[in-house]
Amino acid sequence: MYVARNISADHKDLIHDVAFDFYGRRMATCSSDHSVQVWDINDKNEWHCTASWKTHSGSVWRVTWAHPEFGQVLASCSYDRMAAIWEEIAGSTTQSQRRQGHWIKRATLVDSRTSVTDVKFSPRCLGLKLATCSADGNVRIYEAPDLTDLTTWEIQDQIQTKLSCSCLSWNPSRLHPATIAVGSDNTNPAAGGKVQIYEHSENERKWNRTSMLMSITEAVHDIAYAPNLGRSYDVLAIATKDVVIMRFDKKDPAMIGPAPGRNTPVQLDHQGAQVWQISWNITGTILAASSDDGMVKLWKANYLDKWKCIQVLKGDGSSVAPLLMQPKEAARETRGSSLPEPSVDAGFMSSSPKFSIFTSSWFSDSSPRSRQGRPSSSPGSTASSTVIRGFHVH
Amino acid sequence: MTTTSVQVDSGINAISTNRDKTLVAAAGRLVFKVYSIEEGSFREQQDLRVGRINLNYSCNDVVWNPVKDELLATGATNGAVVTWNLNIQRDIRNEKCDMTFPANGSSSGSIRDIQFNPHQLFMFAAATDNGYVQFWDYRRSDRVLLQELVHQEIVFSLDWHPDERQWLATSGRDKTIKIWHWESHEWRLRIDYTLYHIQSVRKVKWRPQRKYHIASCSQVDDNAVSVWDVRRPYVPFAVFEEHKEAPTGIEWYDQNVFLTSGKDGNIFQHVFKDAKKPAETSNPVGLSMSLHGDIFHTSALSGKNTHQRGSISNDITSVKRPMFFRRTDRTTDSFPAYESTLVYYELKEDREDSEYIPYERDKLHIPVSVFKWFCASAKEYQLTGKPFGELCEENAKIAEGLGRHQVAQTWHLLRLFFVDVSQLMPKVYSKQSSGGSAEVPSSQTSTEVDRDSANIHREGSMDQNPPTEVSHAPDSTTGVTDEESDSELDKNKRRNKMLAEMDPIENPFTIEDEENYVGEYNWWENAANENWHLPTEGFSHRHEITDRPPTPDTLHDRSRPSTPPPKPELDQNLQASHNHPLLASHAIDQAITKHRSEFNLSIKYRPLIKEMLAYYADAGDVQMSVSAYIVLGDKIKGEIPSETIEHWFISYIELLNRFKLWTLANEVIKCSDHPNIQMLNQQSTTIYTNCNNCEKGIEKHAWACSKCSKLTNPCSIW
């Protein structure tokens, strides 16, 4: 069930990115109006903008949070060819500071000659590192050698990908050497694969390209490794014309391992709509993909590793029952969504961008859903057929 | 028309086209050339920089005479204005100044740009270094018509709109372009639009036949020429990135073609169809999913809305105004609103009050949120402190309650793998007597089940409590009691207990206090266990102590021998059960069959369990893997590679930390047998405190603040 609430955001142009912090209690937005806003949720579950400040002199493409171990740190990147590091400092608020909160600029990374299209902090196990990529195809890895001094960032490496970069993602797995996947928005199919994967070699002290995904020929707009919580393989989601989910086995990262039941990467169909951004849930089992028709689709693999759309969220605040739902269920779902009708004309006519807040329970745990119906509930009984199948017991 | 370029020798400071746009003059510090623009290419016509060269010819600006095609004027860096006649080559005249306008007057500052008003013959505007724009009538040098502060810093450039008589664009070092509306009747400027440029703006030039479009280029550090729609102040409409260094001059050829010069010494002819449009390629949607499953989603308002807006305004104009007043210029109609909706999908339970989703719900496959089941399981899973079979049962129940049937079945399976069916006998009693919350009793009933489990050594200390209480009980049964509470109930209880002792299985008793009954029955059994278990108890105590050595490395080394190999343990138990007089003969049989069968089962199922744990980890439920691994304990020790175990534990601990379940995370760390994990809660255990008075971190002395020299509170953590 989704319940909608509306809050207006004070951005004066398109919002390009939203980012939850580590604990899901803060959120940052960035916009073409050169500003970043930080939102906090209060005890009543309401979001409040606690800081809004001009961060760049160009469209701010992406904003991202560092691990809270390093403090309340944000990184932003912009069309103005810079990436910036912001830190919130503790202290009492004076009237003049209120708009900016306590966010102060710690560093500006000015190495790029073109628009910086993505910025991402490394997984925590690698320390405090930052990767940026820019429209001229350069990926830069920065490191803060002193964790207490965020003003000093040393450029550690620079990778030339030869294709204009649009997005990057760190492999979160701690079993791997540092790995980055870079997506390109180059539209020329002849220019080769649009996703390249680079791995850092400790011995050579440089980044080597381990693979170029030749099957991805369309422009890539977002790329995201699934969180790796004890997985033995890596999963990479790529937002291109459709969403593609790829699986990499640890033993041979250059090869795409055959997932159970199929040998090809999974394509998640968005019916021709361009998917621009994707996001994994915390366990890496559900993928949310948002397309330019304003819809969000939630995808989840069943126990056969078939990806199904479990929910469609329309940008205007209503939710649509997914196709695989049973009719009874669908009825329930629509009833739930009809509770808060979003004020349509307010959304259209108001001068400021609108927040709508939804509430839902349509989320699943990781257990594959039994299609046999109600599983046996008596505790001492033998395993149901579903369980056996799930474990490949022969 | 295509994008073309010509390489001039060195940096160009300005370009100018003649009236017919057939010739372009490029002037720089070391260059002054005239090119003809022909179909798709530039051709050098004349090089005016020949012969005697002096500072006067180092050009900062160049302008073509709007009427006479052969006349050019240049402004030199030393302040000289030179006019050139192309027909009389090298016939260069220094013209004397006709008129001087005391531009600085009160507000001093040099003039950066001058533009004649195309609509008012005698008026020109000048941009000053200190942020002012001045309007002059060139027939009257004695007074400024209008002077207005337009920028914070230097005004680099200004341009009159070719069609809109009232509009003037200025650009400055403060990284803005401002569009001013000149209210001529009041002689003042009102700001209409402000554009936020990436850098200080060297040059602005209105695009012909497009009311709202203006081209600009930066002074430094930005090689792009941008064309803006003034109604969208933050994002350029089109960008041309051909120059390698900062562009300097802009000249429109027609509405779709324009020329620029750059410090890199190139003249480019830009065509609009080759433009990059950042607004079109920018990301219109954003998405983020929090750890609770909440989603923030932002998307640009769709074109549908903007279209509606446009049509509405058109309707209004058609109603209000007669046909012939309507603007014919179609390019100026509806302007899309560049706004985003920001949508927050919050994950919530249908029923806030319900802890668990009722069982019926699961039939519809409406699952609980990750957050809900994860936290509930993390809090309620029993990992230690009870016998193995019991833990599995409990955890299965918890998973069942959360609607996670596969997980529940797995717990059941685990129990079945390792606990022989004959050992489920005591369970029968607890079932018979079930109805109350059978937690205490059940924990005792199946101690037997798990006697062999290596866990018993750790749990040994927990089992110490019942015997001490119980030690009085035999007295009470014999009637020698200190207590006077000899109520009817107690008598009843005792009677029942006696019955139970005689024939525990067949006794069809009815009792009021079921819990007590089962408990005492089990106590009896437990006490029996104690008797033969006593010898080993001493060892387990020792291990408990050595279990927490000061350094993690020694811990690992010592904990190895502390967990004895299962084989001798079995023998010991067997022996114990043989020797014990209180155990009935069937109990011995049980023990034998149990040990034998478990031994076999564990061999048989170990790979399967390994696979199962890996399956859960792969499926994103590392919680199950870790919990099961802890509960299984030694049963699958050595089966799973140590680095995988470490990976699982770290992942699970990280998840717990993310959900702010720090104490649970610590418990998991304590339960692990991996040295690297155990290290985790022994690193950086220092607690830093701040002064309660001035909030400064306390460094040296815990009891006084060095800054405000006050004593801190005795209790400083909250």
XYZ file of N, CA and C in Angstrom, chain A residues 170-326:
471
model
N 31.227 1.589 -7.948
C 32.261 0.772 -7.302
C 31.679 -0.594 -7.029
N 32.500 -1.598 -7.176
C 32.078 -2.919 -6.744
C 32.172 -2.966 -5.223
N 31.053 -3.229 -4.549
C 31.070 -3.157 -3.088
C 31.686 -4.376 -2.419
N 32.024 -5.389 -3.196
C 32.485 -6.627 -2.583
C 33.857 -6.451 -1.968
N 34.004 -6.964 -0.742
C 35.292 -6.819 -0.079
C 36.237 -7.937 -0.501
N 35.714 -8.924 -1.209
C 36.570 -10.029 -1.627
C 37.363 -9.688 -2.876
N 37.004 -8.583 -3.498
C 37.621 -8.184 -4.754
C 38.702 -7.158 -4.511
N 39.667 -7.066 -5.409
C 40.427 -5.819 -5.446
C 39.486 -4.696 -5.904
N 39.884 -3.461 -5.649
C 39.013 -2.340 -6.010
C 38.620 -2.421 -7.480
N 37.330 -2.327 -7.736
C 36.822 -2.469 -9.097
C 35.797 -1.373 -9.353
N 35.867 -0.816 -10.556
C 34.921 0.228 -10.937
C 34.323 -0.127 -12.288
N 33.019 -0.005 -12.392
C 32.362 -0.141 -13.683
C 31.989 1.256 -14.163
N 32.281 1.551 -15.413
C 32.026 2.872 -15.966
C 31.092 2.723 -17.156
N 30.057 3.526 -17.178
C 29.121 3.514 -18.294
C 29.312 4.748 -19.150
N 29.039 4.601 -20.428
C 29.204 5.715 -21.344
C 27.878 6.042 -22.014
N 27.661 7.333 -22.230
C 26.442 7.718 -22.928
C 26.708 7.991 -24.406
N 27.820 7.508 -24.877
C 28.110 7.606 -26.308
C 27.016 6.870 -27.081
N 26.478 7.527 -28.080
C 25.338 6.940 -28.775
C 25.730 6.163 -30.020
N 26.995 6.191 -30.362
C 27.414 5.505 -31.581
C 27.613 4.017 -31.308
N 26.805 3.161 -31.911
C 26.934 1.732 -31.630
C 28.287 1.172 -32.073
N 28.931 1.851 -33.009
C 30.193 1.331 -33.510
C 31.343 1.589 -32.551
N 31.106 2.414 -31.565
C 32.196 2.772 -30.658
C 32.506 1.682 -29.644
N 31.821 0.571 -29.743
C 32.143 -0.547 -28.863
C 31.230 -0.612 -27.664
N 31.585 -1.497 -26.760
C 30.782 -1.689 -25.557
C 30.730 -0.434 -24.724
N 29.594 -0.173 -24.136
C 29.405 1.075 -23.401
C 29.638 0.914 -21.915
N 29.956 -0.281 -21.492
C 30.307 -0.475 -20.095
C 31.693 -1.090 -20.033
N 32.551 -0.446 -19.262
C 33.899 -0.966 -19.099
C 34.147 -1.186 -17.617
N 34.893 -2.227 -17.337
C 35.155 -2.554 -15.942
C 36.655 -2.498 -15.700
N 37.024 -1.741 -14.708
C 38.429 -1.549 -14.388
C 38.702 -2.106 -13.001
N 39.845 -2.731 -12.908
C 40.218 -3.331 -11.638
C 41.600 -2.821 -11.258
N 41.758 -2.535 -9.978
C 43.035 -2.007 -9.526
C 43.971 -3.154 -9.206
N 45.155 -3.071 -9.776
C 46.152 -4.096 -9.499
C 47.139 -3.551 -8.479
N 47.208 -4.198 -7.347
C 48.111 -3.735 -6.288
C 49.571 -3.815 -6.731
N 49.886 -4.865 -7.475
C 51.276 -5.061 -7.861
C 51.732 -4.007 -8.861
N 50.876 -3.788 -9.864
C 51.272 -2.822 -10.895
C 50.959 -1.397 -10.482
N 50.176 -1.259 -9.436
C 49.756 0.065 -8.962
C 49.045 0.846 -10.060
N 48.218 0.175 -10.786
C 47.411 0.894 -11.777
C 46.108 0.157 -12.014
N 45.237 0.853 -12.720
C 43.927 0.270 -13.018
C 43.979 -0.379 -14.389
N 43.561 -1.615 -14.440
C 43.536 -2.330 -15.713
C 42.098 -2.603 -16.099
N 41.879 -2.500 -17.394
C 40.534 -2.822 -17.864
C 40.389 -4.333 -17.914
N 39.451 -4.848 -17.174
C 39.270 -6.293 -17.185
C 38.232 -6.719 -18.207
N 37.300 -5.852 -18.502
C 36.351 -6.244 -19.534
C 35.632 -5.035 -20.094
N 35.141 -5.216 -21.300
C 34.297 -4.233 -21.963
C 33.081 -5.026 -22.423
N 31.931 -4.637 -21.945
C 30.750 -5.426 -22.235
C 30.251 -5.089 -23.641
N 30.641 -5.932 -24.580
C 30.343 -5.644 -25.978
C 28.849 -5.747 -26.268
N 28.135 -6.426 -25.413
C 26.701 -6.596 -25.689
C 25.930 -5.309 -25.419
N 26.531 -4.387 -24.688
C 25.841 -3.120 -24.396
C 26.290 -2.108 -25.440
N 25.452 -1.859 -26.423
C 25.842 -0.936 -27.479
C 25.104 0.388 -27.394
N 24.002 0.426 -26.679
C 23.255 1.673 -26.549
C 23.867 2.519 -25.422
N 23.505 3.798 -25.438
C 24.009 4.691 -24.392
C 23.586 4.193 -23.017
N 24.498 4.283 -22.088
C 24.228 3.845 -20.720
C 24.060 5.084 -19.846
N 23.002 5.100 -19.069
C 22.730 6.282 -18.256
C 22.982 6.065 -16.772
N 22.922 4.842 -16.350
C 23.223 4.591 -14.947
C 23.707 3.163 -14.818
N 24.484 2.969 -13.803
C 25.072 1.655 -13.601
C 25.188 1.447 -12.106
N 24.909 0.245 -11.645
C 24.939 0.040 -10.190
C 25.250 -1.411 -9.873
N 26.300 -1.611 -9.121
C 26.561 -2.930 -8.561
C 25.567 -3.169 -7.437
N 25.082 -4.378 -7.365
C 24.201 -4.717 -6.251
C 25.030 -4.814 -4.983
N 24.435 -4.422 -3.856
C 25.148 -4.619 -2.600
C 25.530 -6.090 -2.470
N 26.732 -6.337 -2.021
C 27.172 -7.716 -1.899
C 27.210 -8.095 -0.430
N 26.161 -8.750 0.012
C 26.114 -9.182 1.399
C 26.327 -10.688 1.424
N 27.565 -11.047 1.345
C 27.883 -12.458 1.432
C 27.684 -13.228 0.149
N 27.404 -12.540 -0.941
C 27.217 -13.228 -2.207
C 28.535 -13.793 -2.710
N 28.437 -14.860 -3.464
C 29.655 -15.431 -4.021
C 29.929 -14.880 -5.410
N 29.016 -14.100 -5.941
C 29.208 -13.512 -7.257
C 28.780 -12.049 -7.215
N 29.085 -11.316 -8.258
C 28.704 -9.906 -8.318
C 27.560 -9.727 -9.307
N 26.709 -8.787 -8.997
C 25.592 -8.490 -9.890
C 25.690 -7.019 -10.270
N 25.593 -6.760 -11.558
C 25.705 -5.396 -12.057
C 24.441 -5.068 -12.838
N 23.806 -3.981 -12.483
C 22.627 -3.530 -13.218
C 23.027 -2.348 -14.082
N 22.565 -2.351 -15.311
C 22.936 -1.318 -16.271
C 21.656 -0.715 -16.841
N 21.529 0.588 -16.724
C 20.370 1.266 -17.298
C 20.748 1.751 -18.688
N 20.321 1.020 -19.676
C 20.544 1.446 -21.054
C 19.148 1.582 -21.652
N 18.931 1.116 -22.838
C 17.579 1.255 -23.388
C 16.582 0.514 -22.503
N 16.925 -0.702 -22.129
C 16.218 -1.388 -21.059
C 17.201 -1.500 -19.900
N 16.755 -2.145 -18.862
C 17.695 -2.432 -17.790
C 18.277 -3.817 -18.039
N 19.572 -3.913 -17.922
C 20.233 -5.190 -18.106
C 20.879 -5.574 -16.778
N 20.659 -6.801 -16.398
C 21.287 -7.287 -15.161
C 22.291 -8.355 -15.528
N 23.494 -8.167 -15.082
C 24.561 -9.105 -15.416
C 25.154 -9.676 -14.154
N 25.642 -10.862 -14.316
C 26.197 -11.544 -13.156
C 27.639 -11.904 -13.467
N 28.523 -11.626 -12.533
C 29.945 -11.919 -12.711
C 30.382 -12.877 -11.620
N 30.906 -13.980 -12.035
C 31.397 -14.908 -11.038
C 32.770 -14.474 -10.582
N 33.031 -14.774 -9.343
C 34.231 -14.259 -8.719
C 35.492 -14.802 -9.377
N 35.400 -16.062 -9.760
C 36.623 -16.700 -10.231
C 37.156 -16.013 -11.473
N 36.267 -15.662 -12.348
C 36.707 -15.056 -13.590
C 35.888 -13.799 -13.844
N 36.327 -12.678 -13.316
C 35.510 -11.469 -13.399
C 35.299 -10.989 -14.823
N 36.134 -11.449 -15.719
C 35.957 -10.999 -17.088
C 34.810 -11.727 -17.781
N 34.460 -12.849 -17.257
C 33.430 -13.642 -17.919
C 32.096 -13.458 -17.221
N 31.078 -13.527 -18.001
C 29.752 -13.469 -17.425
C 29.327 -14.895 -17.150
N 29.203 -15.181 -15.898
C 28.862 -16.547 -15.538
C 27.420 -16.854 -15.873
N 27.162 -18.070 -16.277
C 25.786 -18.436 -16.541
C 25.010 -18.543 -15.237
N 24.000 -17.748 -15.137
C 23.165 -17.813 -13.955
C 22.254 -19.018 -14.089
N 21.729 -19.496 -12.995
C 20.863 -20.668 -13.078
C 19.698 -20.423 -14.025
N 19.512 -21.297 -14.931
C 18.350 -21.225 -15.801
C 18.536 -20.381 -17.031
N 19.661 -19.713 -17.170
C 19.838 -18.906 -18.372
C 21.326 -18.603 -18.566
N 21.659 -18.238 -19.749
C 23.048 -17.942 -20.048
C 23.261 -16.493 -20.447
N 22.201 -15.807 -20.718
C 22.336 -14.445 -21.213
C 21.997 -13.447 -20.109
N 22.488 -12.221 -20.246
C 22.098 -11.208 -19.275
C 20.584 -10.988 -19.295
N 20.048 -10.617 -18.176
C 18.612 -10.412 -18.085
C 18.262 -9.031 -18.621
N 17.242 -8.974 -19.422
C 16.737 -7.686 -19.905
C 15.426 -7.408 -19.198
N 15.324 -6.265 -18.596
C 14.069 -5.887 -17.966
C 13.395 -4.858 -18.873
N 12.256 -5.229 -19.378
C 11.619 -4.428 -20.411
C 10.875 -3.243 -19.802
N 11.144 -2.082 -20.309
C 10.427 -0.896 -19.851
C 9.545 -0.311 -20.944
N 9.178 -1.127 -21.882
C 8.242 -0.739 -22.939
C 8.653 0.537 -23.648
N 9.908 0.574 -24.032
C 10.365 1.672 -24.860
C 10.720 2.938 -24.123
N 10.373 3.005 -22.861
C 10.736 4.202 -22.109
C 12.224 4.141 -21.762
N 12.843 5.295 -21.767
C 14.270 5.365 -21.464
C 14.480 5.301 -19.956
N 15.257 4.353 -19.511
C 15.553 4.244 -18.084
C 16.766 5.112 -17.776
N 16.619 5.957 -16.790
C 17.684 6.915 -16.489
C 18.419 6.622 -15.203
N 17.723 6.079 -14.258
C 18.434 5.815 -13.015
C 17.893 4.556 -12.355
N 18.802 3.846 -11.699
C 18.434 2.594 -11.055
C 18.987 2.599 -9.636
N 18.361 1.819 -8.802
C 18.824 1.756 -7.412
C 18.458 0.395 -6.836
N 19.390 -0.172 -6.094
C 19.163 -1.468 -5.455
C 18.643 -1.262 -4.052
N 17.902 -2.242 -3.582
C 17.564 -2.208 -2.162
C 18.777 -2.674 -1.371
N 18.665 -2.672 -0.083
C 19.855 -2.874 0.755
C 20.457 -4.253 0.597
N 19.625 -5.240 0.328
C 20.161 -6.588 0.222
C 20.492 -6.964 -1.219
N 20.232 -6.066 -2.138
C 20.539 -6.376 -3.523
C 19.585 -7.380 -4.134
N 18.366 -7.402 -3.654
C 17.405 -8.354 -4.203
C 16.335 -7.670 -5.040
N 16.134 -6.394 -4.807
C 15.121 -5.668 -5.567
C 15.806 -4.508 -6.279
N 15.468 -4.346 -7.534
C 16.020 -3.247 -8.307
C 14.899 -2.288 -8.665
N 15.105 -1.032 -8.354
C 14.146 -0.009 -8.760
C 14.720 0.709 -9.968
N 13.911 0.878 -10.991
C 14.370 1.540 -12.201
C 13.375 2.621 -12.559
N 13.881 3.809 -12.824
C 12.970 4.898 -13.163
C 13.221 5.334 -14.592
N 12.157 5.537 -15.303
C 12.272 5.859 -16.712
C 11.700 7.251 -16.967
N 11.910 7.732 -18.185
C 11.533 9.122 -18.470
C 10.027 9.308 -18.621
N 9.261 8.216 -18.560
C 7.817 8.402 -18.526
C 7.321 8.621 -17.101
N 8.257 8.834 -16.191
C 7.875 9.166 -14.827
C 7.483 7.972 -13.985
N 7.753 6.777 -14.477
C 7.352 5.594 -13.723
C 8.564 4.950 -13.071
N 8.292 4.315 -11.971
C 9.317 3.506 -11.304
C 8.823 2.070 -11.322
N 9.678 1.191 -11.762
C 9.330 -0.223 -11.709
C 10.261 -0.918 -10.735
N 9.683 -1.760 -9.938
C 10.481 -2.548 -9.008
C 10.574 -3.969 -9.547
N 11.787 -4.438 -9.633
C 12.026 -5.771 -10.181
C 12.614 -6.657 -9.107
N 12.240 -7.899 -9.185
C 12.758 -8.848 -8.201
C 12.853 -10.202 -8.882
N 13.894 -10.925 -8.524
C 14.060 -12.252 -9.099
C 13.297 -13.261 -8.264
N 12.639 -14.193 -8.929
C 12.012 -15.260 -8.169
C 13.040 -16.351 -7.936
N 12.593 -17.465 -7.384
C 13.574 -18.467 -6.986
C 14.228 -19.145 -8.184
N 13.645 -18.981 -9.352
C 14.278 -19.510 -10.555
C 15.180 -18.466 -11.204
N 15.385 -17.374 -10.514
C 16.191 -16.279 -11.028
C 15.563 -15.603 -12.236
N 14.267 -15.665 -12.322
C 13.555 -14.908 -13.352
C 13.141 -13.583 -12.735
N 13.469 -12.509 -13.426
C 13.154 -11.202 -12.870
C 11.746 -10.805 -13.250
N 10.978 -10.447 -12.228
C 9.598 -10.054 -12.460
C 9.393 -8.645 -11.922
N 8.516 -7.944 -12.589
C 8.149 -6.622 -12.082
C 7.146 -6.824 -10.959
N 7.496 -6.403 -9.770
C 6.586 -6.619 -8.652
C 5.773 -5.370 -8.334
N 6.154 -4.254 -8.880
C 5.393 -3.049 -8.570
C 5.711 -1.964 -9.591
N 4.680 -1.235 -9.957
C 4.886 -0.073 -10.809
C 4.397 1.139 -10.040
N 5.263 2.116 -9.902
C 4.890 3.335 -9.203
C 4.846 4.450 -10.226
N 3.702 5.078 -10.323
C 3.590 6.170 -11.286
C 4.054 7.457 -10.637
N 4.684 8.256 -11.428
C 5.250 9.490 -10.887
C 4.229 10.424 -10.280
N 2.986 10.323 -10.705
C 1.985 11.261 -10.189
C 1.412 10.808 -8.849
N 1.923 9.721 -8.313
C 1.515 9.361 -6.973
C 0.660 8.118 -6.874
N 0.179 7.600 -7.987
C -0.611 6.383 -7.894
C 0.283 5.191 -8.165
N -0.108 4.067 -7.672
C 0.660 2.866 -7.934
C -0.198 1.882 -8.710
N 0.455 1.116 -9.520
C -0.256 0.175 -10.367
C 0.116 -1.220 -9.912
N -0.874 -2.063 -9.856
C -0.585 -3.441 -9.479
C 0.232 -4.085 -10.571
N 1.246 -4.814 -10.213
C 2.050 -5.482 -11.220
C 1.254 -6.574 -11.924
N 1.722 -6.906 -13.070
C 0.963 -7.796 -13.936
C 0.834 -9.198 -13.359
N 1.846 -9.626 -12.631
C 1.812 -11.008 -12.187
C 0.898 -11.214 -10.995
N 0.397 -10.135 -10.460
C -0.465 -10.272 -9.293
C -1.750 -10.979 -9.658
N -2.257 -11.678 -8.686
C -3.552 -12.299 -8.890
C -4.626 -11.223 -8.803
